[in-house]
mmCIF file of C-alpha atoms in Angstrom:
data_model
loop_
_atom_site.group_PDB
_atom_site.id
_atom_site.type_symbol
_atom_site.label_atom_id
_atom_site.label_comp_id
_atom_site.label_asym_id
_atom_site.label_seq_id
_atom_site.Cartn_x
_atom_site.Cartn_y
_atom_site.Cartn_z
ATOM 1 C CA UNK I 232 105.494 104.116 119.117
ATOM 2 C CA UNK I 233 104.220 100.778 117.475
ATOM 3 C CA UNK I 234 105.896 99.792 114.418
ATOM 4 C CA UNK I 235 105.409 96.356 112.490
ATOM 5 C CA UNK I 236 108.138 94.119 110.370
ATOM 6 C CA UNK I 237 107.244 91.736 107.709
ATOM 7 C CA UNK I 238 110.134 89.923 106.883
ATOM 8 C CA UNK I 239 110.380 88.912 103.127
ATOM 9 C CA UNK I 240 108.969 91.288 100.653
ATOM 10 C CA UNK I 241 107.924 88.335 97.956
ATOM 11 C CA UNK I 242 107.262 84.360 98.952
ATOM 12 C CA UNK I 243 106.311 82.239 96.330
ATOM 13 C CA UNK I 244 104.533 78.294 97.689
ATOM 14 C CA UNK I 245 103.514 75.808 95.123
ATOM 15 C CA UNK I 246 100.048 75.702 94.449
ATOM 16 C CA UNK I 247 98.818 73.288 97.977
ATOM 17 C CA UNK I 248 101.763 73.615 100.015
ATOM 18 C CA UNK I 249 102.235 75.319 103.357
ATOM 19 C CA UNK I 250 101.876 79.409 103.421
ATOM 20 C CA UNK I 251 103.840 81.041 106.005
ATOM 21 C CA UNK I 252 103.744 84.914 105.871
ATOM 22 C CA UNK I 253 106.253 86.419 108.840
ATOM 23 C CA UNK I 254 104.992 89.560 111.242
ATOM 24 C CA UNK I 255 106.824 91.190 114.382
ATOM 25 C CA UNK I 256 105.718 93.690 115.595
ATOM 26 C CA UNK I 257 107.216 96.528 118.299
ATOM 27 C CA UNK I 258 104.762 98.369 120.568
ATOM 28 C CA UNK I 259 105.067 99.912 124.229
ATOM 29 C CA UNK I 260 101.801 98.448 125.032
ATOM 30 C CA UNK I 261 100.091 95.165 124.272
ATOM 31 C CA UNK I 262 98.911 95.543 120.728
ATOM 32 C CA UNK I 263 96.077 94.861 118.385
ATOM 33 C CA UNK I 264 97.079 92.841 115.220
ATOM 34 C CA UNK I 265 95.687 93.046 111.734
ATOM 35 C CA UNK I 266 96.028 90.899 108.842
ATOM 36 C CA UNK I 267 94.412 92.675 105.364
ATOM 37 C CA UNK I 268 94.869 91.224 102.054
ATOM 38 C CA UNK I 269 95.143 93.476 98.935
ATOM 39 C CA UNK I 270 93.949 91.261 95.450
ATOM 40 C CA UNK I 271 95.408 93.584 92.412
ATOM 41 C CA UNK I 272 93.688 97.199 91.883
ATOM 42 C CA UNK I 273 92.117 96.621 94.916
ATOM 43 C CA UNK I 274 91.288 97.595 98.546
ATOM 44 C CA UNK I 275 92.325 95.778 101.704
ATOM 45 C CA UNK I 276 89.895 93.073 102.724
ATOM 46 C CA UNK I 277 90.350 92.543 106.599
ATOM 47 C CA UNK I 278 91.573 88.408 106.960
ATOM 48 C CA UNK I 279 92.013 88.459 110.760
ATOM 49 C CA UNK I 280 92.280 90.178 114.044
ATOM 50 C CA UNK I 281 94.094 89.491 117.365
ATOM 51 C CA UNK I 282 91.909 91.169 119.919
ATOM 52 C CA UNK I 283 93.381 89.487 122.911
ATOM 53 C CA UNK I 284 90.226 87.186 123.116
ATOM 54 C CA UNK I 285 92.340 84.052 121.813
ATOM 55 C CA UNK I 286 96.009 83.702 120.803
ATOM 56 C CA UNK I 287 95.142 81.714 117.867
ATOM 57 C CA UNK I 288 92.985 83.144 115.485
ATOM 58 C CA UNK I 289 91.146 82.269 112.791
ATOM 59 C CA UNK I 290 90.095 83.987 109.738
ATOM 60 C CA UNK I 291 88.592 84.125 105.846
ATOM 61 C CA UNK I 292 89.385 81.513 103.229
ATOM 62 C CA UNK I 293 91.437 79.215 105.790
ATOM 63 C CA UNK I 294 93.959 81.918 107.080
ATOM 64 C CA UNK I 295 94.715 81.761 110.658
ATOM 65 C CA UNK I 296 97.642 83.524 112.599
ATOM 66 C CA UNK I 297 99.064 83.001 116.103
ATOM 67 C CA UNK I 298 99.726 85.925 118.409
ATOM 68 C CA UNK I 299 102.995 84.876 119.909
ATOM 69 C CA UNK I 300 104.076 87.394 123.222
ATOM 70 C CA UNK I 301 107.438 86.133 124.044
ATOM 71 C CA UNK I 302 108.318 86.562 119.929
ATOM 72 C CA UNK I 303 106.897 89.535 119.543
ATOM 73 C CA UNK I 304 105.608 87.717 116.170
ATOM 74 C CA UNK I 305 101.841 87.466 114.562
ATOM 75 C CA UNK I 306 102.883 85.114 111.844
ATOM 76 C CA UNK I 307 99.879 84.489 108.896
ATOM 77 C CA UNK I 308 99.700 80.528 107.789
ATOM 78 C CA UNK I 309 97.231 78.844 105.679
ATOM 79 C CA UNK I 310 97.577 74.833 105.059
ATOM 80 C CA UNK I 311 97.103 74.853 101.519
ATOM 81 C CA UNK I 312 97.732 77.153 98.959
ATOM 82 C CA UNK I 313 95.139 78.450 96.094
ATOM 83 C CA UNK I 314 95.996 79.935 93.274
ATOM 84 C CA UNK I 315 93.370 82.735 94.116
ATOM 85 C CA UNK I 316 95.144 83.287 97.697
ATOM 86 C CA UNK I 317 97.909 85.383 95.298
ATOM 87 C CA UNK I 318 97.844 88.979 96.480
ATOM 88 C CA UNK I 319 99.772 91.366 98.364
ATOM 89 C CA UNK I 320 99.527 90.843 102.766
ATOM 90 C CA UNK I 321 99.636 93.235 105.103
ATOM 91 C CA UNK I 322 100.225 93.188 108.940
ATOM 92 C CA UNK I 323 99.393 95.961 110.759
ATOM 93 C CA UNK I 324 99.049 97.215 114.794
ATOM 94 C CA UNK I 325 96.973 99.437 116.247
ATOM 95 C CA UNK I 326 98.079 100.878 119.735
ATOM 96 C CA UNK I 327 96.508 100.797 122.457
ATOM 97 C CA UNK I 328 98.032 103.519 124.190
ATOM 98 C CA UNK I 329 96.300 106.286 121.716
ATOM 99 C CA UNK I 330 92.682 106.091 120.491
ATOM 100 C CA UNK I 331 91.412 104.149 117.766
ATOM 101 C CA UNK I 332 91.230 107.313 115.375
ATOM 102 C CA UNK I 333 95.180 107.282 115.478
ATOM 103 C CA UNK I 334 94.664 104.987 112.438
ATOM 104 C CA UNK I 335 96.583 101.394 112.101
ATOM 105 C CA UNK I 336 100.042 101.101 111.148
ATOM 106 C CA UNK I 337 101.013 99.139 108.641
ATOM 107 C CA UNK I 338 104.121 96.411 107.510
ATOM 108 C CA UNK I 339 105.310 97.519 104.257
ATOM 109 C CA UNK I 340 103.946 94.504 102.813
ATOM 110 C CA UNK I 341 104.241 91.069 101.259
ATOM 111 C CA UNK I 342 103.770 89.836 97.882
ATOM 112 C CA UNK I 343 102.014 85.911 98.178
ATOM 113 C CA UNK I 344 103.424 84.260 94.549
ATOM 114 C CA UNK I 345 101.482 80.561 93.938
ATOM 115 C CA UNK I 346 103.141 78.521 91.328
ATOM 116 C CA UNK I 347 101.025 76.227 89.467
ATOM 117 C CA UNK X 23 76.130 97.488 97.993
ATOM 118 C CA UNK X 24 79.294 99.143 98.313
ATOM 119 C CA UNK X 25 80.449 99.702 101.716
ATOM 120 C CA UNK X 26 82.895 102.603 101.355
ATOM 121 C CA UNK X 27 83.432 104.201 97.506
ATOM 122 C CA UNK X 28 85.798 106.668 96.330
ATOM 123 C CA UNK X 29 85.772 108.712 93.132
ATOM 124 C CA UNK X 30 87.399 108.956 90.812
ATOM 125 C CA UNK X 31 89.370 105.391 90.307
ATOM 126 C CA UNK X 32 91.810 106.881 88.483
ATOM 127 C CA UNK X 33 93.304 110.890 88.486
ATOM 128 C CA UNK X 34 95.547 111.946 85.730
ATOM 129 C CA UNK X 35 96.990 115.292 85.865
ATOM 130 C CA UNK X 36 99.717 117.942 85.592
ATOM 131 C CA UNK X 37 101.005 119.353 88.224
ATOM 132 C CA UNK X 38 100.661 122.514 90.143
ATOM 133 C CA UNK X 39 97.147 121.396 89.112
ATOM 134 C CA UNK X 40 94.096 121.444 92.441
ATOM 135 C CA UNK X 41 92.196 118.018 92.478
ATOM 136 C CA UNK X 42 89.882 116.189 94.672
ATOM 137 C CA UNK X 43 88.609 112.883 95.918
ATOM 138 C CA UNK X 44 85.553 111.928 97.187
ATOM 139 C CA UNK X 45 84.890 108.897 99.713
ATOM 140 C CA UNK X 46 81.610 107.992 100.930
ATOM 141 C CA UNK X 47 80.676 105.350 103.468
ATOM 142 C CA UNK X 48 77.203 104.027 103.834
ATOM 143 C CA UNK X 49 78.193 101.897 106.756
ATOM 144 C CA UNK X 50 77.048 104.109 109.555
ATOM 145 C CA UNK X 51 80.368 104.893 110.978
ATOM 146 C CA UNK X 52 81.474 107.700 112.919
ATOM 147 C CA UNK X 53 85.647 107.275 112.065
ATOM 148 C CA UNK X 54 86.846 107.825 108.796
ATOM 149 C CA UNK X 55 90.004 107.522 107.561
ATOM 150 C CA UNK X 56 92.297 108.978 104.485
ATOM 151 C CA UNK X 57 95.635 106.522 103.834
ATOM 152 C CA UNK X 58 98.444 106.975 100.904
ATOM 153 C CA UNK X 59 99.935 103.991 99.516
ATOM 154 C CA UNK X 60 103.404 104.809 97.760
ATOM 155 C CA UNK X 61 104.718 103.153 94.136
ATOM 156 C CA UNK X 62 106.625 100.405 96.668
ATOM 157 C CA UNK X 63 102.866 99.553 98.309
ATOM 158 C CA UNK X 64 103.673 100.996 101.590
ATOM 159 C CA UNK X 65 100.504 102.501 103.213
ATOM 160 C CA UNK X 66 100.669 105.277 105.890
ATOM 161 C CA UNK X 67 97.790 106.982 107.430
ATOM 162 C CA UNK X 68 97.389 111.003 106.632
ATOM 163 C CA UNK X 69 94.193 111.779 108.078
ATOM 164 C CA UNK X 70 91.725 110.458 110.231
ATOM 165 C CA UNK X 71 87.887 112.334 110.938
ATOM 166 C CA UNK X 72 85.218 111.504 113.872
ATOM 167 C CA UNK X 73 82.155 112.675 113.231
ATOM 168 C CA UNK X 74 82.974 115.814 111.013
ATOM 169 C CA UNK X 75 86.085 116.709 113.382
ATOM 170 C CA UNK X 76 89.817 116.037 112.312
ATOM 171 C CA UNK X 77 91.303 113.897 114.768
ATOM 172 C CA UNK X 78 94.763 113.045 113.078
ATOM 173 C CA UNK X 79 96.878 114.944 110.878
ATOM 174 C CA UNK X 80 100.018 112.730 110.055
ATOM 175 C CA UNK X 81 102.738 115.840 109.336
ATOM 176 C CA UNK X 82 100.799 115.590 105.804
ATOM 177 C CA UNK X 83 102.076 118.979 104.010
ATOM 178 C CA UNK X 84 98.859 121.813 104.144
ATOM 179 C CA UNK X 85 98.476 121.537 100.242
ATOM 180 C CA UNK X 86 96.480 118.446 101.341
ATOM 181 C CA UNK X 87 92.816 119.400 102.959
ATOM 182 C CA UNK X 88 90.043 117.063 104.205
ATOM 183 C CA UNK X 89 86.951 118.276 104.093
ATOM 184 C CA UNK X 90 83.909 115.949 105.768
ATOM 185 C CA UNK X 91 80.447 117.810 105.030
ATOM 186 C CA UNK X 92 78.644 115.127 107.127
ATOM 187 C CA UNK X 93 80.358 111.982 108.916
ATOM 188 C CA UNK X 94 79.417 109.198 106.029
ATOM 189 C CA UNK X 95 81.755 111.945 103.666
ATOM 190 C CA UNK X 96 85.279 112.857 103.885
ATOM 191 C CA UNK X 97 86.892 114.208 100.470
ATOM 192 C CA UNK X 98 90.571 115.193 100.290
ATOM 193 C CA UNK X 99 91.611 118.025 98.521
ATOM 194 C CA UNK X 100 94.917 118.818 97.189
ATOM 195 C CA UNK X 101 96.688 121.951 95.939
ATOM 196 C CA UNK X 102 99.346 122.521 94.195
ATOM 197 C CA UNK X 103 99.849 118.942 92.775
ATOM 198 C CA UNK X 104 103.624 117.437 92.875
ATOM 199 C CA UNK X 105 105.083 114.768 91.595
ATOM 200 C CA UNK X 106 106.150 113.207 94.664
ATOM 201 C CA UNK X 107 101.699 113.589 94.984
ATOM 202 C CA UNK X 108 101.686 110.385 92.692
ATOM 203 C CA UNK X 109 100.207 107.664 94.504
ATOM 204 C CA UNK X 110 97.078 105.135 95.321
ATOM 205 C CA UNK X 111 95.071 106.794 97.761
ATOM 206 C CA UNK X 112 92.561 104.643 100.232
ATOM 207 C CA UNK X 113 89.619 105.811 102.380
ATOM 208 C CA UNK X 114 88.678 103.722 105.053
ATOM 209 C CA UNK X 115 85.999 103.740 107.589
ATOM 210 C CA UNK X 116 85.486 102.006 111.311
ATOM 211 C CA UNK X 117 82.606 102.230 114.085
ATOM 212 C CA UNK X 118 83.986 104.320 117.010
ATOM 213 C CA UNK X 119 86.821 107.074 117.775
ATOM 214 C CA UNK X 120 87.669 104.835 121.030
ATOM 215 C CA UNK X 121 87.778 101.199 119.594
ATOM 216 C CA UNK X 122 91.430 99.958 118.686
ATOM 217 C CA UNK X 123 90.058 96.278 117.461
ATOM 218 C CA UNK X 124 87.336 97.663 115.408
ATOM 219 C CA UNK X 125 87.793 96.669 111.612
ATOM 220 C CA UNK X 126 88.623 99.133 109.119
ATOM 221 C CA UNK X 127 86.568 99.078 105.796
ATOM 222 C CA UNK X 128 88.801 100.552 103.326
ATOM 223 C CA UNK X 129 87.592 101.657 99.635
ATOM 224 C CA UNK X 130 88.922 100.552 95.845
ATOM 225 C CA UNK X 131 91.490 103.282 96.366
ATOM 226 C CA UNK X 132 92.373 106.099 93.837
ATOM 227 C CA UNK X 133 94.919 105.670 91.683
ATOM 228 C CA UNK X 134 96.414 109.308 90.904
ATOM 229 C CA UNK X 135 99.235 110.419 88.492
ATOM 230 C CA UNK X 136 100.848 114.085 88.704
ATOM 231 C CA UNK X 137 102.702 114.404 85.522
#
């Protein structure tokens, strides 16, 4: 069973600094890897995928994430930090083992604070 | 255009009380998807569809019935409304049953209170 772990339910950056959003995930099989963003009284916008084309991947509005084997780890970064990038960030795995209707499964979430 | 749209946004009502919710996706997509998100933003899958047929039923108690009429609709139905019922509830949509990197599309959600 794949499972996912975002560390840190809330990070706050100052607006233009460094944005470093942690994911590890657990799966019996090599996984798929999701980023979504949720903007308030919204739905989840897909930001990136790890398809196993490319560990490094790059995705909307300057997010990019690197799929990291030996760490188990899928970590989300962007360079610079907008005060529109606030929002709530989701990781999420989909397992290869079952088929793609099994539906992804999700981190419980992190909350993205920019301070002007 | 909107992708995938659910009514209503918002469901107020007491419980015991039957209500449903309606998601439609004009994407052209054979896998649709039903997801609960609880008051601590934690989102779990409870259903997923393929073409009209149920493919996943995550131990979601039997008060809760999808119905999908054709494969752009799947509406969830719920009986018996609890409390614990109270939640933000997301469609979502993605190409095909055997794809595990295909996107999901999900909807605005619906936002429903039992009181």
């Amino acid at each position: 069973a794949q499972s996912v772990t975002q560390l840190g339910s809330h990070v706050s950056v100052s607006e233009g600094a460094l944005v470093l959003l942690r994911c590890n995930y657990s799966s019996s099989v090599p996984p798929y890897l999701f980023w979504y963003v949720q903007y308030p009284n919204q739905g989840l916008q897909l930001l990136l995928k790890y398809t196993s084309a490319a560990t490094l991947v790059k995705g909307i509005n300057g997010f990019e994430a690197e799929f990291k084997k030996s760490e188990t780890s899928f970590h989300l970064t962007k360079p610079s930090a907008h005060m529109s990038d606030a929002a709530e960030y989701f990781c999420a795995v989909s397992d290869r083992s079952g088929g793609g209707a099994d539906g992804l499964t999700f981190g419980k979430g992190t909350h993205l604070i920019i301070q002007p | 255009d909107t992708a995938v749209s659910q009514t209503p946004k918002y469901l107020v009502t007491q419980m015991g009380n039957d209500k449903s919710i309606k998601c439609e996706q004009n994407l052209g997509h054979d896998t649709m998807y039903w997801y609960k998100q609880d008051s601590k933003k934690f989102l779990k899958i409870m259903f997923s569809y393929n073409n009209k047929e149920l493919i996943i039923n995550e131990t979601v108690p039997n008060r809760f019935s999808p119905k999908s009429p054709d494969k752009a609709h799947l509406n969830l139905h719920i009986n018996s409304l609890e409390l614990g019922d109270s939640a933000v509830y997301f469609c979502a949509s993605s190409q095909d049953l055997n794809s595990h990197t295909d996107t999901q599309y999900f909807g605005p959600g619906t936002r429903l209170t039992v009181l």
